[in-house]
Tab-separated table of C-alpha atoms in Angstrom:
chain	number	residue	atom	x	y	z
A	187	MET	CA	0.000	0.000	0.000
A	188	LYS	CA	1.242	3.485	-0.903
A	189	GLN	CA	2.186	5.558	2.119
A	190	ARG	CA	1.409	9.277	2.102
A	191	SER	CA	4.101	11.722	3.039
A	192	LYS	CA	3.520	14.225	5.824
A	193	GLU	CA	-0.025	15.477	5.514
A	194	VAL	CA	-0.796	19.162	5.127
A	195	THR	CA	-2.917	20.478	7.982
A	196	ALA	CA	-5.698	23.039	7.856
A	197	GLN	CA	-3.506	25.398	9.892
A	198	GLU	CA	-0.657	25.084	7.381
A	199	ILE	CA	-3.055	26.008	4.585
A	200	LYS	CA	-4.297	29.006	6.572
A	201	ASP	CA	-0.700	30.052	7.283
A	202	PHE	CA	0.196	29.672	3.604
A	203	CYS	CA	-2.691	31.947	2.611
A	204	LYS	CA	-1.616	34.524	5.170
A	205	GLU	CA	2.054	34.403	4.087
A	206	GLN	CA	1.110	34.766	0.425
A	207	GLY	CA	-1.575	37.374	1.016
A	208	LEU	CA	-4.203	35.103	-0.536
A	209	THR	CA	-7.887	35.001	0.283
A	210	TYR	CA	-9.593	31.622	0.265
A	211	LYS	CA	-11.310	32.690	-2.952
A	212	GLN	CA	-7.951	33.452	-4.590
A	213	LEU	CA	-6.480	30.163	-3.375
A	214	GLY	CA	-9.549	28.328	-4.625
A	215	ASP	CA	-9.208	29.966	-8.041
A	216	LEU	CA	-5.597	28.763	-8.216
A	217	ILE	CA	-6.395	25.150	-7.401
A	218	GLY	CA	-9.952	24.659	-8.641
A	219	TYR	CA	-11.941	24.893	-5.405
A	220	SER	CA	-14.696	27.294	-4.470
A	221	GLU	CA	-14.224	29.638	-1.543
A	222	SER	CA	-17.070	27.959	0.344
A	223	SER	CA	-15.564	24.500	-0.230
A	224	LEU	CA	-12.196	25.616	1.094
A	225	LYS	CA	-13.762	27.234	4.156
A	226	SER	CA	-15.709	24.059	4.876
A	227	ILE	CA	-12.634	21.865	4.406
A	228	LEU	CA	-10.503	24.061	6.643
A	229	THR	CA	-13.211	24.129	9.321
A	230	THR	CA	-13.596	20.360	9.399
A	231	GLY	CA	-9.919	19.614	8.775
A	232	LYS	CA	-10.870	16.897	6.269
A	233	ILE	CA	-8.285	17.565	3.585
A	234	SER	CA	-8.473	15.387	0.492
A	235	GLU	CA	-5.388	13.955	-1.144
A	236	ASN	CA	-6.021	16.139	-4.223
A	237	LEU	CA	-6.204	19.320	-2.152
A	238	GLU	CA	-3.096	18.297	-0.252
A	239	LYS	CA	-1.169	17.712	-3.478
A	240	SER	CA	-2.337	21.041	-4.891
A	241	ILE	CA	-1.205	22.908	-1.783
A	242	LYS	CA	2.145	21.113	-1.763
A	243	LEU	CA	2.673	22.093	-5.398
A	244	LEU	CA	1.932	25.732	-4.584
A	245	ILE	CA	4.345	25.622	-1.650
A	246	ASP	CA	7.046	24.008	-3.797
A	247	ASN	CA	6.429	26.613	-6.499
A	248	ARG	CA	6.812	29.427	-3.952
A	249	ASP	CA	10.036	27.900	-2.591
A	250	LEU	CA	11.488	27.480	-6.074
A	251	LYS	CA	10.674	31.088	-6.953
A	252	LEU	CA	12.478	32.231	-3.807
A	253	LYS	CA	15.520	30.120	-4.685
A	254	LEU	CA	15.489	31.462	-8.230
A	255	LYS	CA	15.425	35.019	-6.892
A	256	GLU	CA	18.371	34.224	-4.606
A	257	MET	CA	20.303	32.762	-7.541
A	258	ASP	CA	19.571	35.841	-9.663
A	259	ASN	CA	20.835	38.048	-6.832
A	260	LEU	CA	23.990	35.946	-6.581
A	261	LYS	CA	24.483	36.068	-10.349
A	262	ASN	CA	24.126	39.846	-10.352
A	263	THR	CA	26.549	40.183	-7.432
A	264	LEU	CA	29.129	38.009	-9.177
A	265	LYS	CA	28.684	39.923	-12.405
A	266	THR	CA	29.216	43.203	-10.571
A	267	LEU	CA	32.332	41.863	-8.860
A	268	LEU	CA	33.760	40.517	-12.121
A	269	ASP	CA	33.106	43.815	-13.878
A	270	LEU	CA	35.192	45.632	-11.256
A	271	LYS	CA	38.420	44.145	-12.641
């Protein structure tokens, strides 16, 4: 039987929305859920595997964007340093 990795909790989803400045409607639009469905899910804490995967993908996407920004900053710093010669 396939074992699920660490499950996403309702609180983690709420925290993600807060960190990203997303309303439940905006989050729902991103992942194909209605605002009322998300509110109900987060109230009951019954998070489906599909919702969990969608949230994990959004979190991974956010993390990758942050890493890309860091790499661009590093690239620009190195370019500036190399141009000083």
